[in-house]
């Protein structure tokens, strides 16, 4: 009969392999999306948002306590955010958590948590960073994401940045998108299916039939890039 230590070791190895597989899959997906982004940049005009509407803050070992205090003050009065993650191109591990605050009054904050460049866990700065996450994930907040965040954020949980599940409401917009667009867009006059709005490089709006959509089934998972490209 195998020993308990051997069984525990096997379980740990299986868990590590599963985590590695998910990380590599996430990285391959991100590479595909980046290629798609580059293609869209080449053919279509970019969105332009005035820089006065937002502030960008990088959080890492060299971030000052004053900067963290500014974020704390902002987070204490803001209750809605969007979240995204990025993985390291070489290790495939979670390396960046991005929050975009949605305050009642501009400017908003785009906060980039650089996990690979955090300070030691026994420093005041690290404790302040943990406080930021507590404020972000506190009860009463709504966090919008494109896709589920549970697997994406597990490495940050293992870093003791926050516990899981979080008290905040995590709202996966990707799951809701199909139902939304089915009710939001007019039918095609030719076949009765949904018409998709696109914008060409000359900024002239046009419509295409949803039969040409890259997604056919209601259960298909839309990429955020295609959702913006086809329906905004």
PDB file of C-alpha atoms in Angstrom:
ATOM      1  CA  UNK A   1       0.000   0.000   0.000  1.00  0.00           C
ATOM      2  CA  UNK A   2       1.512   3.379  -0.997  1.00  0.00           C
ATOM      3  CA  UNK A   3       2.510   5.653   1.829  1.00  0.00           C
ATOM      4  CA  UNK A   4       0.668   8.874   2.638  1.00  0.00           C
ATOM      5  CA  UNK A   5       3.728  10.943   1.677  1.00  0.00           C
ATOM      6  CA  UNK A   6       3.925   9.247  -1.720  1.00  0.00           C
ATOM      7  CA  UNK A   7       0.223   9.898  -2.330  1.00  0.00           C
ATOM      8  CA  UNK A   8       0.609  13.537  -1.307  1.00  0.00           C
ATOM      9  CA  UNK A   9       3.604  13.929  -3.612  1.00  0.00           C
ATOM     10  CA  UNK A  10       1.677  12.463  -6.548  1.00  0.00           C
ATOM     11  CA  UNK A  11      -1.256  14.778  -5.902  1.00  0.00           C
ATOM     12  CA  UNK A  12       1.074  17.763  -5.785  1.00  0.00           C
ATOM     13  CA  UNK A  13       2.719  16.774  -9.068  1.00  0.00           C
ATOM     14  CA  UNK A  14      -0.668  16.304 -10.734  1.00  0.00           C
ATOM     15  CA  UNK A  15      -1.754  19.713  -9.485  1.00  0.00           C
ATOM     16  CA  UNK A  16       1.426  21.336 -10.796  1.00  0.00           C
ATOM     17  CA  UNK A  17       1.021  19.681 -14.195  1.00  0.00           C
ATOM     18  CA  UNK A  18      -2.587  20.841 -14.389  1.00  0.00           C
ATOM     19  CA  UNK A  19      -1.574  24.377 -13.432  1.00  0.00           C
ATOM     20  CA  UNK A  20       1.191  24.355 -16.047  1.00  0.00           C
ATOM     21  CA  UNK A  21      -1.199  23.085 -18.710  1.00  0.00           C
ATOM     22  CA  UNK A  22      -3.707  25.837 -17.942  1.00  0.00           C
ATOM     23  CA  UNK A  23      -0.971  28.474 -17.953  1.00  0.00           C
ATOM     24  CA  UNK A  24       0.303  27.374 -21.357  1.00  0.00           C
ATOM     25  CA  UNK A  25      -3.230  27.275 -22.738  1.00  0.00           C
ATOM     26  CA  UNK A  26      -3.847  30.791 -21.429  1.00  0.00           C
ATOM     27  CA  UNK A  27      -0.610  31.991 -22.998  1.00  0.00           C
ATOM     28  CA  UNK A  28      -1.451  30.476 -26.403  1.00  0.00           C
ATOM     29  CA  UNK A  29      -4.836  32.171 -26.244  1.00  0.00           C
ATOM     30  CA  UNK A  30      -3.211  35.511 -25.442  1.00  0.00           C
ATOM     31  CA  UNK A  31      -0.813  35.120 -28.375  1.00  0.00           C
ATOM     32  CA  UNK A  32      -3.736  34.499 -30.736  1.00  0.00           C
ATOM     33  CA  UNK A  33      -5.567  37.531 -29.380  1.00  0.00           C
ATOM     34  CA  UNK A  34      -2.490  39.712 -29.779  1.00  0.00           C
ATOM     35  CA  UNK A  35      -2.172  38.636 -33.420  1.00  0.00           C
ATOM     36  CA  UNK A  36      -5.834  39.481 -33.882  1.00  0.00           C
ATOM     37  CA  UNK A  37      -5.299  42.867 -32.243  1.00  0.00           C
ATOM     38  CA  UNK A  38      -2.425  43.633 -34.596  1.00  0.00           C
ATOM     39  CA  UNK A  39      -4.605  42.762 -37.565  1.00  0.00           C
ATOM     40  CA  UNK A  40      -7.380  45.060 -36.360  1.00  0.00           C
ATOM     41  CA  UNK A  41      -4.891  47.870 -35.704  1.00  0.00           C
ATOM     42  CA  UNK A  42      -3.681  47.564 -39.279  1.00  0.00           C
ATOM     43  CA  UNK A  43      -7.148  47.801 -40.829  1.00  0.00           C
ATOM     44  CA  UNK A  44      -9.192  49.974 -38.473  1.00  0.00           C
ATOM     45  CA  UNK A  45      -8.907  53.279 -36.684  1.00  0.00           C
ATOM     46  CA  UNK A  46      -8.156  53.041 -32.944  1.00  0.00           C
ATOM     47  CA  UNK A  47     -10.361  54.246 -30.131  1.00  0.00           C
ATOM     48  CA  UNK A  48      -9.154  57.553 -28.770  1.00  0.00           C
ATOM     49  CA  UNK A  49      -9.724  58.384 -25.104  1.00  0.00           C
ATOM     50  CA  UNK A  50      -8.466  61.732 -23.773  1.00  0.00           C
ATOM     51  CA  UNK A  51      -5.569  61.196 -21.402  1.00  0.00           C
ATOM     52  CA  UNK A  52      -7.229  63.527 -18.883  1.00  0.00           C
ATOM     53  CA  UNK A  53      -9.906  60.864 -18.358  1.00  0.00           C
ATOM     54  CA  UNK A  54      -7.587  58.381 -16.649  1.00  0.00           C
ATOM     55  CA  UNK A  55      -4.357  57.871 -14.713  1.00  0.00           C
ATOM     56  CA  UNK A  56      -2.046  54.888 -15.181  1.00  0.00           C
ATOM     57  CA  UNK A  57      -0.253  53.529 -12.119  1.00  0.00           C
ATOM     58  CA  UNK A  58       2.246  50.660 -12.033  1.00  0.00           C
ATOM     59  CA  UNK A  59       2.444  48.850  -8.707  1.00  0.00           C
ATOM     60  CA  UNK A  60       5.771  47.136  -7.982  1.00  0.00           C
ATOM     61  CA  UNK A  61       8.656  47.219  -5.513  1.00  0.00           C
ATOM     62  CA  UNK A  62       9.581  50.795  -6.424  1.00  0.00           C
ATOM     63  CA  UNK A  63       6.097  52.273  -6.053  1.00  0.00           C
ATOM     64  CA  UNK A  64       6.040  54.938  -3.359  1.00  0.00           C
ATOM     65  CA  UNK A  65       3.834  54.817  -0.290  1.00  0.00           C
ATOM     66  CA  UNK A  66       2.379  58.173  -1.359  1.00  0.00           C
ATOM     67  CA  UNK A  67       1.229  56.639  -4.642  1.00  0.00           C
ATOM     68  CA  UNK A  68      -0.330  53.716  -2.794  1.00  0.00           C
ATOM     69  CA  UNK A  69      -2.102  56.174  -0.481  1.00  0.00           C
ATOM     70  CA  UNK A  70      -3.549  57.968  -3.512  1.00  0.00           C
ATOM     71  CA  UNK A  71      -4.906  54.655  -4.792  1.00  0.00           C
ATOM     72  CA  UNK A  72      -6.340  53.788  -1.384  1.00  0.00           C
ATOM     73  CA  UNK A  73      -8.233  57.086  -1.282  1.00  0.00           C
ATOM     74  CA  UNK A  74      -9.600  56.463  -4.763  1.00  0.00           C
ATOM     75  CA  UNK A  75     -10.579  52.843  -4.100  1.00  0.00           C
ATOM     76  CA  UNK A  76     -12.387  53.763  -0.884  1.00  0.00           C
ATOM     77  CA  UNK A  77     -14.934  55.790  -2.867  1.00  0.00           C
ATOM     78  CA  UNK A  78     -15.157  53.595  -5.983  1.00  0.00           C
ATOM     79  CA  UNK A  79     -17.289  50.462  -6.179  1.00  0.00           C
ATOM     80  CA  UNK A  80     -17.053  49.268  -9.779  1.00  0.00           C
ATOM     81  CA  UNK A  81     -14.029  47.971 -11.661  1.00  0.00           C
ATOM     82  CA  UNK A  82     -13.033  45.902 -14.637  1.00  0.00           C
ATOM     83  CA  UNK A  83     -10.255  43.331 -14.352  1.00  0.00           C
ATOM     84  CA  UNK A  84      -7.900  41.623 -16.778  1.00  0.00           C
ATOM     85  CA  UNK A  85      -4.806  39.451 -16.455  1.00  0.00           C
ATOM     86  CA  UNK A  86      -1.704  38.693 -18.499  1.00  0.00           C
ATOM     87  CA  UNK A  87       0.792  35.840 -18.299  1.00  0.00           C
ATOM     88  CA  UNK A  88       4.561  35.860 -18.698  1.00  0.00           C
ATOM     89  CA  UNK A  89       5.573  35.066 -22.268  1.00  0.00           C
ATOM     90  CA  UNK A  90       8.307  32.669 -21.128  1.00  0.00           C
ATOM     91  CA  UNK A  91       6.979  30.982 -17.984  1.00  0.00           C
ATOM     92  CA  UNK A  92       3.267  31.219 -18.900  1.00  0.00           C
ATOM     93  CA  UNK A  93       2.549  32.148 -15.282  1.00  0.00           C
ATOM     94  CA  UNK A  94       0.339  35.008 -14.164  1.00  0.00           C
ATOM     95  CA  UNK A  95       2.461  38.152 -14.182  1.00  0.00           C
ATOM     96  CA  UNK A  96       0.078  41.107 -14.412  1.00  0.00           C
ATOM     97  CA  UNK A  97      -3.303  41.975 -12.914  1.00  0.00           C
ATOM     98  CA  UNK A  98      -4.944  45.063 -14.358  1.00  0.00           C
ATOM     99  CA  UNK A  99      -7.790  46.939 -12.705  1.00  0.00           C
ATOM    100  CA  UNK A 100      -9.692  49.768 -14.347  1.00  0.00           C
ATOM    101  CA  UNK A 101     -11.753  51.796 -11.910  1.00  0.00           C
ATOM    102  CA  UNK A 102     -15.209  53.021 -12.932  1.00  0.00           C
ATOM    103  CA  UNK A 103     -15.794  56.011 -10.640  1.00  0.00           C
ATOM    104  CA  UNK A 104     -18.788  58.314 -10.638  1.00  0.00           C
ATOM    105  CA  UNK A 105     -16.448  61.197 -11.404  1.00  0.00           C
ATOM    106  CA  UNK A 106     -13.403  61.121 -13.680  1.00  0.00           C
ATOM    107  CA  UNK A 107     -10.509  60.580 -13.829  1.00  0.00           C
ATOM    108  CA  UNK A 108     -10.431  56.825 -13.440  1.00  0.00           C
ATOM    109  CA  UNK A 109      -7.358  54.788 -12.552  1.00  0.00           C
ATOM    110  CA  UNK A 110      -5.757  52.010 -14.568  1.00  0.00           C
ATOM    111  CA  UNK A 111      -3.708  50.056 -12.048  1.00  0.00           C
ATOM    112  CA  UNK A 112      -1.161  47.501 -13.242  1.00  0.00           C
ATOM    113  CA  UNK A 113      -0.042  45.097 -10.518  1.00  0.00           C
ATOM    114  CA  UNK A 114       3.309  43.666 -11.651  1.00  0.00           C
ATOM    115  CA  UNK A 115       3.415  40.431  -9.656  1.00  0.00           C
ATOM    116  CA  UNK A 116       6.941  39.450 -10.680  1.00  0.00           C
ATOM    117  CA  UNK A 117       8.295  42.725  -9.333  1.00  0.00           C
ATOM    118  CA  UNK A 118       6.550  42.951  -5.978  1.00  0.00           C
ATOM    119  CA  UNK A 119       8.460  43.825  -2.796  1.00  0.00           C
ATOM    120  CA  UNK A 120       9.258  41.164  -0.161  1.00  0.00           C
ATOM    121  CA  UNK A 121       6.228  39.965   1.769  1.00  0.00           C
ATOM    122  CA  UNK A 122       7.576  41.258   5.103  1.00  0.00           C
ATOM    123  CA  UNK A 123       7.667  44.916   4.010  1.00  0.00           C
ATOM    124  CA  UNK A 124       5.236  47.752   4.665  1.00  0.00           C
ATOM    125  CA  UNK A 125       4.783  48.242   0.925  1.00  0.00           C
ATOM    126  CA  UNK A 126       3.623  44.653   0.477  1.00  0.00           C
ATOM    127  CA  UNK A 127       1.071  45.100   3.269  1.00  0.00           C
ATOM    128  CA  UNK A 128      -0.193  48.257   1.563  1.00  0.00           C
ATOM    129  CA  UNK A 129      -0.562  46.357  -1.711  1.00  0.00           C
ATOM    130  CA  UNK A 130      -2.592  43.696   0.099  1.00  0.00           C
ATOM    131  CA  UNK A 131      -4.788  46.494   1.450  1.00  0.00           C
ATOM    132  CA  UNK A 132      -5.424  47.633  -2.125  1.00  0.00           C
ATOM    133  CA  UNK A 133      -6.652  44.156  -3.021  1.00  0.00           C
ATOM    134  CA  UNK A 134      -8.883  44.056   0.063  1.00  0.00           C
ATOM    135  CA  UNK A 135     -10.468  47.329  -1.037  1.00  0.00           C
ATOM    136  CA  UNK A 136     -10.864  46.139  -4.617  1.00  0.00           C
ATOM    137  CA  UNK A 137     -12.488  42.843  -3.638  1.00  0.00           C
ATOM    138  CA  UNK A 138     -14.523  44.102  -0.674  1.00  0.00           C
ATOM    139  CA  UNK A 139     -18.198  43.316  -0.197  1.00  0.00           C
ATOM    140  CA  UNK A 140     -20.415  45.656  -2.219  1.00  0.00           C
ATOM    141  CA  UNK A 141     -18.001  46.070  -5.120  1.00  0.00           C
ATOM    142  CA  UNK A 142     -18.755  44.814  -8.629  1.00  0.00           C
ATOM    143  CA  UNK A 143     -15.850  43.509 -10.715  1.00  0.00           C
ATOM    144  CA  UNK A 144     -16.478  43.091 -14.443  1.00  0.00           C
ATOM    145  CA  UNK A 145     -14.407  40.583 -16.389  1.00  0.00           C
ATOM    146  CA  UNK A 146     -14.384  38.977 -19.814  1.00  0.00           C
ATOM    147  CA  UNK A 147     -14.232  35.322 -18.870  1.00  0.00           C
ATOM    148  CA  UNK A 148     -14.058  33.586 -15.471  1.00  0.00           C
ATOM    149  CA  UNK A 149     -11.420  34.830 -13.063  1.00  0.00           C
ATOM    150  CA  UNK A 150     -11.159  31.895 -10.653  1.00  0.00           C
ATOM    151  CA  UNK A 151      -8.379  30.014 -12.471  1.00  0.00           C
ATOM    152  CA  UNK A 152      -6.675  33.205 -13.623  1.00  0.00           C
ATOM    153  CA  UNK A 153      -6.241  34.600 -10.107  1.00  0.00           C
ATOM    154  CA  UNK A 154      -5.166  31.460  -8.239  1.00  0.00           C
ATOM    155  CA  UNK A 155      -1.429  32.322  -8.424  1.00  0.00           C
ATOM    156  CA  UNK A 156      -2.169  35.639  -6.704  1.00  0.00           C
ATOM    157  CA  UNK A 157      -4.103  33.788  -4.008  1.00  0.00           C
ATOM    158  CA  UNK A 158      -1.057  31.573  -3.427  1.00  0.00           C
ATOM    159  CA  UNK A 159       0.986  34.757  -2.985  1.00  0.00           C
ATOM    160  CA  UNK A 160      -1.337  35.639  -0.078  1.00  0.00           C
ATOM    161  CA  UNK A 161      -2.473  38.829  -1.780  1.00  0.00           C
ATOM    162  CA  UNK A 162      -6.113  37.954  -1.050  1.00  0.00           C
ATOM    163  CA  UNK A 163      -8.284  34.953  -0.237  1.00  0.00           C
ATOM    164  CA  UNK A 164     -10.689  33.092  -2.499  1.00  0.00           C
ATOM    165  CA  UNK A 165     -13.599  33.381  -3.005  1.00  0.00           C
ATOM    166  CA  UNK A 166     -13.650  37.155  -2.765  1.00  0.00           C
ATOM    167  CA  UNK A 167     -16.559  39.072  -1.168  1.00  0.00           C
ATOM    168  CA  UNK A 168     -17.060  41.293  -4.244  1.00  0.00           C
ATOM    169  CA  UNK A 169     -19.491  40.349  -7.003  1.00  0.00           C
ATOM    170  CA  UNK A 170     -17.600  39.035 -10.045  1.00  0.00           C
ATOM    171  CA  UNK A 171     -19.638  39.654 -13.187  1.00  0.00           C
ATOM    172  CA  UNK A 172     -18.535  37.721 -16.269  1.00  0.00           C
ATOM    173  CA  UNK A 173     -19.659  39.836 -19.233  1.00  0.00           C
ATOM    174  CA  UNK A 174     -18.582  37.165 -21.703  1.00  0.00           C
ATOM    175  CA  UNK A 175     -21.342  34.845 -20.480  1.00  0.00           C
ATOM    176  CA  UNK A 176     -23.959  37.576 -20.868  1.00  0.00           C
ATOM    177  CA  UNK A 177     -22.867  38.948 -24.230  1.00  0.00           C
ATOM    178  CA  UNK A 178     -24.718  36.568 -26.556  1.00  0.00           C
ATOM    179  CA  UNK A 179     -28.100  37.240 -24.946  1.00  0.00           C
ATOM    180  CA  UNK A 180     -27.433  40.969 -24.973  1.00  0.00           C
ATOM    181  CA  UNK A 181     -26.589  41.278 -28.653  1.00  0.00           C
ATOM    182  CA  UNK A 182     -29.510  39.062 -29.704  1.00  0.00           C
ATOM    183  CA  UNK A 183     -31.847  41.636 -28.210  1.00  0.00           C
ATOM    184  CA  UNK A 184     -29.862  44.769 -29.015  1.00  0.00           C
ATOM    185  CA  UNK A 185     -29.410  44.607 -32.789  1.00  0.00           C
ATOM    186  CA  UNK A 186     -32.035  44.799 -35.566  1.00  0.00           C
ATOM    187  CA  UNK A 187     -32.781  41.811 -37.829  1.00  0.00           C
ATOM    188  CA  UNK A 188     -31.337  41.507 -41.316  1.00  0.00           C
ATOM    189  CA  UNK A 189     -33.960  42.481 -43.902  1.00  0.00           C
ATOM    190  CA  UNK A 190     -32.781  39.750 -46.263  1.00  0.00           C
ATOM    191  CA  UNK A 191     -32.804  36.701 -43.996  1.00  0.00           C
ATOM    192  CA  UNK A 192     -34.143  37.797 -40.623  1.00  0.00           C
ATOM    193  CA  UNK A 193     -30.931  37.138 -38.709  1.00  0.00           C
ATOM    194  CA  UNK A 194     -29.128  39.725 -36.602  1.00  0.00           C
ATOM    195  CA  UNK A 195     -27.243  42.505 -38.380  1.00  0.00           C
ATOM    196  CA  UNK A 196     -23.766  43.314 -37.140  1.00  0.00           C
ATOM    197  CA  UNK A 197     -22.445  46.855 -37.113  1.00  0.00           C
ATOM    198  CA  UNK A 198     -18.873  47.414 -38.319  1.00  0.00           C
ATOM    199  CA  UNK A 199     -16.732  50.459 -39.000  1.00  0.00           C
ATOM    200  CA  UNK A 200     -14.330  50.619 -41.925  1.00  0.00           C
ATOM    201  CA  UNK A 201     -11.177  52.722 -42.162  1.00  0.00           C
ATOM    202  CA  UNK A 202     -13.068  55.636 -43.707  1.00  0.00           C
ATOM    203  CA  UNK A 203     -15.301  55.719 -40.577  1.00  0.00           C
ATOM    204  CA  UNK A 204     -18.444  54.838 -42.547  1.00  0.00           C
ATOM    205  CA  UNK A 205     -20.794  52.566 -40.661  1.00  0.00           C
ATOM    206  CA  UNK A 206     -21.941  49.381 -42.382  1.00  0.00           C
ATOM    207  CA  UNK A 207     -23.996  46.296 -41.585  1.00  0.00           C
ATOM    208  CA  UNK A 208     -23.247  42.645 -42.167  1.00  0.00           C
ATOM    209  CA  UNK A 209     -25.435  39.598 -41.593  1.00  0.00           C
ATOM    210  CA  UNK A 210     -24.731  37.609 -38.430  1.00  0.00           C
ATOM    211  CA  UNK A 211     -24.601  34.435 -40.524  1.00  0.00           C
ATOM    212  CA  UNK A 212     -21.060  35.594 -41.303  1.00  0.00           C
ATOM    213  CA  UNK A 213     -20.243  35.891 -37.606  1.00  0.00           C
ATOM    214  CA  UNK A 214     -17.249  33.829 -36.390  1.00  0.00           C
ATOM    215  CA  UNK A 215     -19.560  32.409 -33.696  1.00  0.00           C
ATOM    216  CA  UNK A 216     -22.483  30.142 -34.548  1.00  0.00           C
ATOM    217  CA  UNK A 217     -23.691  28.498 -31.348  1.00  0.00           C
ATOM    218  CA  UNK A 218     -25.075  30.359 -28.309  1.00  0.00           C
ATOM    219  CA  UNK A 219     -22.504  28.551 -26.157  1.00  0.00           C
ATOM    220  CA  UNK A 220     -19.531  29.827 -28.187  1.00  0.00           C
ATOM    221  CA  UNK A 221     -17.222  32.051 -26.154  1.00  0.00           C
ATOM    222  CA  UNK A 222     -16.735  35.433 -27.780  1.00  0.00           C
ATOM    223  CA  UNK A 223     -13.355  37.104 -27.647  1.00  0.00           C
ATOM    224  CA  UNK A 224     -13.535  40.685 -26.427  1.00  0.00           C
ATOM    225  CA  UNK A 225     -11.790  41.838 -29.599  1.00  0.00           C
ATOM    226  CA  UNK A 226     -14.467  40.337 -31.845  1.00  0.00           C
ATOM    227  CA  UNK A 227     -17.268  41.616 -29.637  1.00  0.00           C
ATOM    228  CA  UNK A 228     -15.955  45.179 -29.927  1.00  0.00           C
ATOM    229  CA  UNK A 229     -15.113  44.827 -33.619  1.00  0.00           C
ATOM    230  CA  UNK A 230     -18.461  43.414 -34.728  1.00  0.00           C
ATOM    231  CA  UNK A 231     -20.933  45.140 -32.435  1.00  0.00           C
ATOM    232  CA  UNK A 232     -19.622  48.532 -31.356  1.00  0.00           C
TER     233      UNK A 232
END
